[in-house]
PDB file of C-alpha atoms in Angstrom:
ATOM      1  CA  UNK O  14     -81.606  80.799  57.953  1.00 92.00           C
ATOM      2  CA  UNK O  15     -79.482  80.961  61.097  1.00 95.00           C
ATOM      3  CA  UNK O  16     -80.900  80.817  64.650  1.00 96.00           C
ATOM      4  CA  UNK O  17     -79.734  83.717  66.821  1.00 94.00           C
ATOM      5  CA  UNK O  18     -80.017  84.251  70.561  1.00 93.00           C
ATOM      6  CA  UNK O  19     -82.962  86.612  70.003  1.00 95.00           C
ATOM      7  CA  UNK O  20     -84.886  83.651  68.530  1.00 95.00           C
ATOM      8  CA  UNK O  21     -84.534  81.502  71.649  1.00 95.00           C
ATOM      9  CA  UNK O  22     -86.264  81.306  75.000  1.00 94.00           C
ATOM     10  CA  UNK O  23     -84.772  80.960  78.487  1.00 92.00           C
ATOM     11  CA  UNK O  24     -84.202  77.253  77.835  1.00 91.00           C
ATOM     12  CA  UNK O  25     -81.987  77.974  74.834  1.00 91.00           C
ATOM     13  CA  UNK O  26     -84.375  76.600  72.223  1.00 96.00           C
ATOM     14  CA  UNK O  27     -86.289  78.471  69.530  1.00 97.00           C
ATOM     15  CA  UNK O  28     -89.395  80.070  71.021  1.00 96.00           C
ATOM     16  CA  UNK O  29     -92.390  78.406  69.371  1.00 96.00           C
ATOM     17  CA  UNK O  30     -93.856  81.531  67.747  1.00 96.00           C
ATOM     18  CA  UNK O  31     -90.552  82.280  65.996  1.00 98.00           C
ATOM     19  CA  UNK O  32     -91.096  79.334  63.660  1.00 98.00           C
ATOM     20  CA  UNK O  33     -94.022  81.335  62.269  1.00 98.00           C
ATOM     21  CA  UNK O  34     -91.665  84.282  61.737  1.00 98.00           C
ATOM     22  CA  UNK O  35     -89.236  82.011  59.884  1.00 98.00           C
ATOM     23  CA  UNK O  36     -92.097  80.774  57.698  1.00 98.00           C
ATOM     24  CA  UNK O  37     -93.238  84.335  56.988  1.00 97.00           C
ATOM     25  CA  UNK O  38     -89.734  85.240  55.843  1.00 97.00           C
ATOM     26  CA  UNK O  39     -89.631  82.202  53.560  1.00 98.00           C
ATOM     27  CA  UNK O  40     -93.005  83.105  52.013  1.00 97.00           C
ATOM     28  CA  UNK O  41     -91.762  86.667  51.495  1.00 96.00           C
ATOM     29  CA  UNK O  42     -88.702  85.350  49.638  1.00 96.00           C
ATOM     30  CA  UNK O  43     -90.962  83.023  47.634  1.00 95.00           C
ATOM     31  CA  UNK O  44     -93.053  86.050  46.599  1.00 94.00           C
ATOM     32  CA  UNK O  45     -89.863  87.868  45.539  1.00 94.00           C
ATOM     33  CA  UNK O  46     -89.117  85.087  43.033  1.00 92.00           C
ATOM     34  CA  UNK O  47     -92.160  86.346  41.120  1.00 90.00           C
ATOM     35  CA  UNK O  48     -90.896  89.927  41.144  1.00 90.00           C
ATOM     36  CA  UNK O  49     -93.126  91.204  43.944  1.00 90.00           C
ATOM     37  CA  UNK O  50     -92.429  92.620  47.388  1.00 89.00           C
ATOM     38  CA  UNK O  51     -94.923  93.320  50.163  1.00 88.00           C
ATOM     39  CA  UNK O  52     -94.203  97.052  50.152  1.00 90.00           C
ATOM     40  CA  UNK O  53     -94.865  97.432  46.418  1.00 89.00           C
ATOM     41  CA  UNK O  54     -98.101  95.485  46.739  1.00 90.00           C
ATOM     42  CA  UNK O  55     -99.089  97.702  49.690  1.00 90.00           C
ATOM     43  CA  UNK O  56     -98.422 100.747  47.493  1.00 91.00           C
ATOM     44  CA  UNK O  57    -101.015  99.255  45.110  1.00 91.00           C
ATOM     45  CA  UNK O  58    -103.422  98.765  48.069  1.00 94.00           C
ATOM     46  CA  UNK O  59    -102.975  94.968  48.296  1.00 94.00           C
ATOM     47  CA  UNK O  60    -102.011  93.173  51.502  1.00 95.00           C
ATOM     48  CA  UNK O  61    -101.455  89.484  52.218  1.00 96.00           C
ATOM     49  CA  UNK O  62    -102.606  88.276  55.628  1.00 97.00           C
ATOM     50  CA  UNK O  63    -102.413  84.901  57.334  1.00 97.00           C
ATOM     51  CA  UNK O  64    -105.927  83.512  57.723  1.00 97.00           C
ATOM     52  CA  UNK O  65    -104.922  80.313  59.480  1.00 98.00           C
ATOM     53  CA  UNK O  66    -101.857  78.343  60.476  1.00 98.00           C
ATOM     54  CA  UNK O  67    -101.996  74.759  61.674  1.00 98.00           C
ATOM     55  CA  UNK O  68     -98.554  74.060  63.144  1.00 98.00           C
ATOM     56  CA  UNK O  69     -96.999  70.810  64.330  1.00 99.00           C
ATOM     57  CA  UNK O  70     -93.796  71.031  66.350  1.00 98.00           C
ATOM     58  CA  UNK O  71     -91.564  67.953  66.182  1.00 98.00           C
ATOM     59  CA  UNK O  72     -88.221  68.759  67.785  1.00 98.00           C
ATOM     60  CA  UNK O  73     -86.578  72.043  68.834  1.00 98.00           C
ATOM     61  CA  UNK O  74     -83.990  74.138  67.054  1.00 98.00           C
ATOM     62  CA  UNK O  75     -81.186  75.679  69.096  1.00 97.00           C
ATOM     63  CA  UNK O  76     -78.972  78.719  68.913  1.00 94.00           C
ATOM     64  CA  UNK O  77     -76.646  78.782  65.882  1.00 95.00           C
ATOM     65  CA  UNK O  78     -78.540  76.026  64.045  1.00 96.00           C
ATOM     66  CA  UNK O  79     -78.734  76.514  60.298  1.00 98.00           C
ATOM     67  CA  UNK O  80     -82.319  75.987  59.180  1.00 98.00           C
ATOM     68  CA  UNK O  81     -83.932  75.396  55.821  1.00 98.00           C
ATOM     69  CA  UNK O  82     -87.482  76.734  55.592  1.00 98.00           C
ATOM     70  CA  UNK O  83     -89.423  75.226  52.712  1.00 98.00           C
ATOM     71  CA  UNK O  84     -92.452  76.705  50.977  1.00 98.00           C
ATOM     72  CA  UNK O  85     -94.717  74.545  48.831  1.00 96.00           C
ATOM     73  CA  UNK O  86     -97.800  76.072  47.247  1.00 96.00           C
ATOM     74  CA  UNK O  87    -100.622  73.549  47.620  1.00 96.00           C
ATOM     75  CA  UNK O  88    -103.504  75.601  46.256  1.00 95.00           C
ATOM     76  CA  UNK O  89    -103.825  78.903  44.417  1.00 95.00           C
ATOM     77  CA  UNK O  90    -107.075  80.845  44.463  1.00 95.00           C
ATOM     78  CA  UNK O  91    -107.798  84.267  43.004  1.00 96.00           C
ATOM     79  CA  UNK O  92    -107.642  85.793  46.496  1.00 96.00           C
ATOM     80  CA  UNK O  93    -105.747  83.199  48.518  1.00 96.00           C
ATOM     81  CA  UNK O  94    -102.842  80.799  48.770  1.00 95.00           C
ATOM     82  CA  UNK O  95    -102.585  77.553  50.685  1.00 97.00           C
ATOM     83  CA  UNK O  96     -99.030  76.581  51.628  1.00 98.00           C
ATOM     84  CA  UNK O  97     -97.323  73.601  53.170  1.00 98.00           C
ATOM     85  CA  UNK O  98     -94.218  74.725  55.035  1.00 99.00           C
ATOM     86  CA  UNK O  99     -91.472  72.772  56.732  1.00 99.00           C
ATOM     87  CA  UNK O 100     -88.541  73.825  58.886  1.00 99.00           C
ATOM     88  CA  UNK O 101     -85.564  71.476  58.692  1.00 99.00           C
ATOM     89  CA  UNK O 102     -82.123  71.218  60.225  1.00 98.00           C
ATOM     90  CA  UNK O 103     -80.299  69.298  57.536  1.00 98.00           C
ATOM     91  CA  UNK O 104     -82.744  66.485  56.780  1.00 98.00           C
ATOM     92  CA  UNK O 105     -84.335  66.499  60.245  1.00 98.00           C
ATOM     93  CA  UNK O 106     -87.894  67.839  60.388  1.00 99.00           C
ATOM     94  CA  UNK O 107     -88.325  70.346  63.218  1.00 98.00           C
ATOM     95  CA  UNK O 108     -91.694  71.886  62.455  1.00 98.00           C
ATOM     96  CA  UNK O 109     -94.349  71.802  59.750  1.00 99.00           C
ATOM     97  CA  UNK O 110     -97.431  73.878  59.050  1.00 99.00           C
ATOM     98  CA  UNK O 111    -100.358  74.317  56.732  1.00 99.00           C
ATOM     99  CA  UNK O 112    -100.765  78.053  56.197  1.00 99.00           C
ATOM    100  CA  UNK O 113    -103.595  79.841  54.405  1.00 98.00           C
ATOM    101  CA  UNK O 114    -102.901  83.401  53.246  1.00 98.00           C
ATOM    102  CA  UNK O 115    -105.529  85.766  51.896  1.00 97.00           C
ATOM    103  CA  UNK O 116    -105.316  88.880  49.767  1.00 97.00           C
ATOM    104  CA  UNK O 117    -107.155  91.949  51.062  1.00 97.00           C
ATOM    105  CA  UNK O 118    -107.537  95.584  50.068  1.00 96.00           C
ATOM    106  CA  UNK O 119    -105.494  97.848  52.313  1.00 94.00           C
ATOM    107  CA  UNK O 120    -108.196 100.505  52.520  1.00 95.00           C
ATOM    108  CA  UNK O 121    -111.127  98.237  53.442  1.00 96.00           C
ATOM    109  CA  UNK O 122    -109.443  95.120  54.863  1.00 96.00           C
ATOM    110  CA  UNK O 123    -111.889  93.089  52.773  1.00 96.00           C
ATOM    111  CA  UNK O 124    -110.930  90.098  50.598  1.00 96.00           C
ATOM    112  CA  UNK O 125    -109.885  91.004  47.074  1.00 96.00           C
ATOM    113  CA  UNK O 126    -108.435  89.187  44.080  1.00 96.00           C
ATOM    114  CA  UNK O 127    -104.673  89.484  43.948  1.00 94.00           C
ATOM    115  CA  UNK O 128    -103.138  91.495  41.087  1.00 93.00           C
ATOM    116  CA  UNK O 129    -103.774  89.705  37.793  1.00 93.00           C
ATOM    117  CA  UNK O 130    -100.105  89.743  36.761  1.00 92.00           C
ATOM    118  CA  UNK O 131     -99.046  88.083  40.021  1.00 93.00           C
ATOM    119  CA  UNK O 132    -101.765  85.448  39.711  1.00 94.00           C
ATOM    120  CA  UNK O 133    -100.723  84.735  36.113  1.00 93.00           C
ATOM    121  CA  UNK O 134     -97.018  84.418  37.002  1.00 91.00           C
ATOM    122  CA  UNK O 135     -97.736  81.994  39.826  1.00 92.00           C
ATOM    123  CA  UNK O 136    -100.209  80.011  37.684  1.00 90.00           C
ATOM    124  CA  UNK O 137     -97.600  79.648  34.939  1.00 87.00           C
ATOM    125  CA  UNK O 138     -94.992  78.511  37.455  1.00 81.00           C
ATOM    126  CA  UNK O 139     -97.154  75.805  38.993  1.00 79.00           C
ATOM    127  CA  UNK O 140     -98.303  74.642  35.541  1.00 76.00           C
ATOM    128  CA  UNK O 141     -94.716  74.164  34.349  1.00 62.00           C
TER     129      UNK O 141
END
């Protein structure tokens, strides 16, 4: 992922909240590897929402840096995921976070088990 001017603040470094955007994009791509997209899940009345994010900033990224945003699933529940995410520039750690994401129904905004087929695909992947 490349850092663009829109990602930076007046000091020329990545604005702190944009790391969360980078992590969201990486989780979205991770979900795609299982054949799912947010819009198709929303069509089925399922939404994924961030419940918590504990972020530690180490050193700043700057305009035009090429970043690698890692996603590691730490825990899978029927209605939630717990991720460890890291943002790196080469091998240098810039930011890391523990992120908990919950599945909710789009009509009630109440917790709900994720679609069975998605849960099964992810379970098989982490068991392999």
